Amino acid sequence: MKSYLSKAFLLCQIDDRNSSGADVTAFESEKPVIFSIQEVEEATTGFSESRKIGEGGFGCVYLGVLGDKEVAIKKMKSSKSKEFFAELKVLCKIHHINVVELLGYASGNDHLYLVYEYIQNGSLSDHLHDPLLQGHQPLSWTARAQIALDAARGIEYIHDHTKTRYVHRDIKTSNILIDEGLRAKVADFGLAKLVERTGEEDFLATRLVGTPGYLPPESVRELHMTYKTDVFAFGVVLAELVTGKRALIRDKQDLNKMKSLISVVNEIFRNEYPENALEAMIDSNIRNSCPMEEVYKVSYSMNIP
């Protein structure tokens, strides 16, 4: 399977003169700040509904202010949340420009809270799917290419450049956050797991988790996950960046059924001349302005057997 980085670099030739090897170098691990319950409650005005900026399977996220700094505070649904301890364990050891930074945590009154840096511009999903309804302008091809490269670097970092290696297990557009400069950071490590070395490849024996549309068929069949699970999911993210479509789309042959976006891409590549069908799938927001040669390159990289 092709690597996530090679896929990202196929998107386009990005001016990379301002980047350096420092972004894949591990920092010295720092202990997160322990906040009091009073501090996180005051920061969010008592977890006011007006402060809520997101909600997922593990809890709600609120915009808070600690001192003069805006932060995102995740209030976990369970006081014994495995996801809380998973994120705390992983993010205490990970410091990278393309991974959302954990600032600290709080616990008490039967609640658990994680405090992150605040990423101002929402998720990649918000920017790709009905962006105008989300208050965003459609992303240009250049912005999409940079976002793909940023996300690839974040994923590569947790796989290859930390003292202990991790599989994220839930890479998707809603877990890639966009800052005010349209740069990307990988988020939500509640399902992340330590990777075990088994000789030929890294292997993770685990129950199947993740999001439909982003899971490789072999993981579903064999009920195990490896770092390739994240690579496959990143390929789906690339498909969304090119097409503007969601990971699961309506089956044109049976509108009551859903099918994966990647399976549609694979069907196109079964044709002798797939270019016309590929062009028809490109997001209409970029179809007339993106370099077609670059789009074809990344589209071919999305063709996952």
XYZ file of C-alpha atoms in Angstrom:
305
model
C 0.000 0.000 0.000
C 1.289 3.443 -0.869
C 2.421 5.613 2.024
C 0.391 8.568 3.209
C 3.284 10.936 2.538
C 3.751 9.841 -1.057
C 0.028 10.338 -1.587
C 0.156 13.819 -0.157
C 3.151 14.883 -2.211
C 1.386 13.691 -5.351
C -1.250 16.366 -4.795
C 0.924 19.199 -6.044
C 4.346 20.743 -5.782
C 4.118 22.909 -2.646
C 6.686 25.581 -1.833
C 8.253 23.920 1.196
C 11.164 26.282 1.782
C 9.854 27.485 5.147
C 9.532 24.007 6.645
C 12.311 22.051 8.292
C 13.033 18.692 9.835
C 12.105 20.144 13.211
C 8.444 19.354 12.631
C 9.109 15.611 12.891
C 11.471 15.796 15.834
C 10.140 14.679 19.211
C 10.024 17.354 21.883
C 10.896 16.583 25.473
C 7.640 15.346 26.985
C 6.075 17.871 29.327
C 3.547 17.075 32.012
C 0.126 18.589 31.269
C -1.245 21.270 33.562
C -3.776 20.091 36.133
C -6.654 22.575 36.224
C -9.246 22.832 38.969
C -12.924 22.175 38.345
C -13.581 25.812 39.225
C -11.153 26.963 36.523
C -12.740 24.933 33.724
C -16.261 25.887 34.819
C -15.417 29.587 34.907
C -13.600 29.293 31.578
C -16.769 28.010 29.892
C -19.314 30.093 31.856
C -20.539 26.959 33.580
C -20.428 24.917 30.357
C -23.034 27.164 28.817
C -24.803 25.911 25.681
C -23.679 29.091 23.960
C -20.098 27.926 24.477
C -20.605 24.485 22.929
C -18.610 24.130 19.711
C -18.799 20.388 19.128
C -20.191 17.069 20.254
C -19.060 13.500 19.648
C -19.439 9.996 20.952
C -17.154 10.641 23.920
C -18.355 14.054 25.048
C -19.025 17.695 24.270
C -16.434 20.357 23.429
C -16.729 23.921 24.726
C -14.889 27.126 23.899
C -13.216 28.450 27.032
C -10.918 31.249 28.116
C -8.110 30.553 30.584
C -6.217 33.722 31.406
C -5.982 35.499 28.064
C -5.914 32.294 26.005
C -8.817 30.686 24.162
C -8.955 26.925 24.690
C -11.164 23.993 23.764
C -12.409 21.955 26.728
C -13.797 18.465 26.192
C -16.223 17.339 28.890
C -16.206 13.543 28.870
C -19.498 11.692 29.146
C -18.222 9.132 31.624
C -16.232 9.669 34.794
C -14.378 6.413 34.030
C -13.879 7.108 30.348
C -11.291 4.910 28.635
C -11.084 7.548 25.925
C -10.052 10.192 28.489
C -7.106 8.116 29.655
C -6.214 7.111 26.081
C -6.001 10.748 24.955
C -4.157 11.779 28.112
C -1.622 8.974 27.724
C -0.970 9.615 24.023
C -1.028 13.404 23.885
C 1.254 13.792 26.913
C 3.953 12.210 24.739
C 3.164 13.880 21.419
C 4.206 17.411 20.500
C 3.972 18.264 16.821
C 2.844 21.251 14.792
C 0.301 19.087 12.940
C -1.215 17.437 16.031
C -3.636 19.294 18.302
C -1.839 20.119 21.552
C -3.127 18.949 24.917
C -2.644 21.747 27.459
C -3.965 19.999 30.548
C -6.860 18.274 32.244
C -9.208 18.437 35.201
C -11.108 15.829 37.185
C -13.590 15.887 40.010
C -17.309 15.891 40.810
C -17.603 12.673 38.766
C -16.430 14.453 35.620
C -13.297 14.379 33.474
C -12.118 17.231 31.260
C -9.386 17.610 28.639
C -8.076 21.079 27.769
C -6.670 21.631 24.258
C -5.374 24.482 22.173
C -8.306 26.079 20.358
C -8.292 25.652 16.577
C -10.360 28.522 15.227
C -11.620 27.326 11.860
C -13.530 24.125 12.530
C -12.964 20.754 10.907
C -11.993 19.774 7.385
C -15.423 18.181 7.085
C -17.019 21.597 7.668
C -14.914 23.087 4.865
C -15.639 20.327 2.337
C -19.290 19.458 2.852
C -21.705 22.388 2.365
C -19.026 24.918 3.389
C -21.235 27.975 2.836
C -23.787 26.609 5.309
C -20.937 26.254 7.821
C -19.828 29.846 7.252
C -16.756 28.987 5.157
C -15.672 29.746 1.618
C -14.875 26.666 -0.511
C -11.247 25.600 -0.234
C -8.974 26.201 -3.215
C -6.944 23.348 -4.674
C -3.751 24.806 -3.195
C -5.323 24.954 0.281
C -6.534 21.346 -0.045
C -3.067 20.203 -1.056
C -1.469 21.940 1.942
C -4.072 20.485 4.312
C -3.368 16.992 2.962
C 0.351 17.477 3.490
C -0.166 18.778 7.036
C -2.392 15.832 7.973
C 0.068 13.371 6.428
C 2.878 14.816 8.538
C 0.817 14.509 11.711
C -0.042 10.880 10.958
C 3.530 10.032 9.999
C 4.721 11.536 13.271
C 2.602 9.296 15.501
C 3.505 6.248 13.411
C 7.251 6.730 13.036
C 8.727 9.572 15.077
C 7.613 9.020 18.669
C 9.356 6.833 21.236
C 6.281 4.612 21.359
C 4.348 4.259 18.106
C 0.593 4.662 17.834
C -2.279 3.920 15.490
C -4.903 6.679 15.546
C -7.760 4.358 14.413
C -10.192 7.159 13.576
C -8.644 9.320 10.851
C -11.437 11.222 9.081
C -12.214 14.741 7.901
C -14.063 15.633 11.108
C -10.912 14.758 13.103
C -8.686 17.066 11.059
C -8.968 20.625 12.362
C -8.202 23.777 10.383
C -6.634 26.897 11.867
C -7.053 30.506 10.771
C -4.221 30.121 8.255
C -5.925 27.067 6.681
C -3.285 24.717 8.108
C -4.318 21.330 9.465
C -3.883 19.469 12.752
C -4.873 15.875 13.532
C -7.225 15.644 16.526
C -9.234 13.234 18.689
C -6.968 10.501 20.007
C -9.635 8.767 22.095
C -9.262 5.554 20.075
C -5.470 5.670 19.656
C -3.558 2.542 20.643
C 0.054 1.575 21.160
C 1.468 -0.456 18.267
C 3.173 -3.776 18.990
C 6.180 -4.962 16.980
C 5.714 -8.447 15.467
C 8.773 -8.735 13.223
C 7.633 -8.016 9.677
C 5.062 -5.342 10.448
C 3.408 -3.449 13.247
C 0.294 -5.210 14.476
C -2.539 -4.166 16.722
C -4.838 -6.901 17.990
C -8.013 -5.094 18.940
C -11.752 -4.930 18.585
C -12.862 -3.148 15.450
C -13.415 0.560 16.001
C -13.526 3.602 13.780
C -15.986 5.179 11.374
C -17.819 3.444 8.493
C -16.461 4.543 5.139
C -12.930 4.913 6.498
C -12.226 1.282 7.443
C -10.263 -0.981 5.067
C -12.057 -4.201 4.067
C -9.313 -6.386 5.554
C -9.777 -4.790 8.982
C -13.501 -5.490 8.818
C -12.930 -9.083 7.680
C -10.086 -9.984 10.022
C -11.100 -7.799 12.990
C -7.626 -6.369 13.487
C -5.986 -3.043 12.764
C -2.458 -1.948 11.848
C -0.882 1.377 10.886
C -2.244 0.618 7.388
C -5.711 1.263 8.811
C -4.740 4.924 9.193
C -3.164 4.929 5.711
C -6.386 3.653 4.148
C -8.442 6.229 6.041
C -6.097 8.966 4.837
C -6.739 7.788 1.280
C -10.448 8.337 1.916
C -9.662 11.854 3.172
C -7.811 12.506 -0.101
C -10.855 11.297 -2.027
C -13.025 13.751 -0.096
C -10.576 16.575 -0.790
C -10.756 15.900 -4.535
C -14.486 15.213 -4.868
C -16.039 17.226 -2.051
C -18.179 14.152 -1.325
C -18.567 12.357 1.990
C -16.915 9.020 2.789
C -20.297 7.298 2.388
C -22.515 8.304 -0.533
C -25.917 7.271 -1.846
C -25.889 4.286 -4.215
C -27.252 5.499 -7.565
C -28.594 2.013 -8.294
C -30.447 1.767 -4.980
C -31.120 5.061 -3.207
C -31.921 3.195 0.010
C -28.324 1.990 0.241
C -25.038 3.734 0.972
C -21.678 2.847 -0.550
C -18.148 3.947 0.198
C -16.584 6.761 -1.795
C -13.422 4.680 -2.239
C -15.420 1.844 -3.822
C -16.798 4.329 -6.364
C -13.251 5.490 -7.170
C -12.169 1.872 -7.626
C -15.092 1.233 -9.987
C -13.962 4.153 -12.143
C -10.486 2.661 -12.437
C -11.919 -0.561 -13.810
C -12.723 1.369 -16.990
C -10.139 1.434 -19.760
C -10.281 5.246 -19.931
C -11.210 6.569 -16.458
C -10.261 10.227 -16.999
C -13.706 11.502 -18.038
C -15.432 9.830 -15.092
C -12.773 11.176 -12.730
C -13.216 14.701 -14.039
C -16.963 14.461 -13.484
C -16.344 13.542 -9.831
C -14.100 16.514 -9.030
C -15.627 18.999 -6.599
C -17.429 21.631 -8.686
C -15.834 24.320 -6.494
C -12.388 23.532 -7.937
C -13.126 21.735 -11.225
C -12.402 24.737 -13.427
C -9.416 26.049 -11.481
C -7.338 23.064 -10.373
C -4.400 21.620 -12.364
C -5.894 18.458 -13.860
C -2.550 16.654 -14.045
C -2.164 16.981 -10.278
C -5.748 15.868 -9.670
C -5.181 12.781 -11.827
C -2.035 11.934 -9.869
C -3.761 12.007 -6.509
C -6.803 10.224 -7.962
C -4.597 7.357 -9.117
C -3.075 7.195 -5.632
C -6.607 6.834 -4.210
C -7.172 3.677 -6.271
C -6.850 1.157 -3.444
C -7.114 -2.507 -4.514
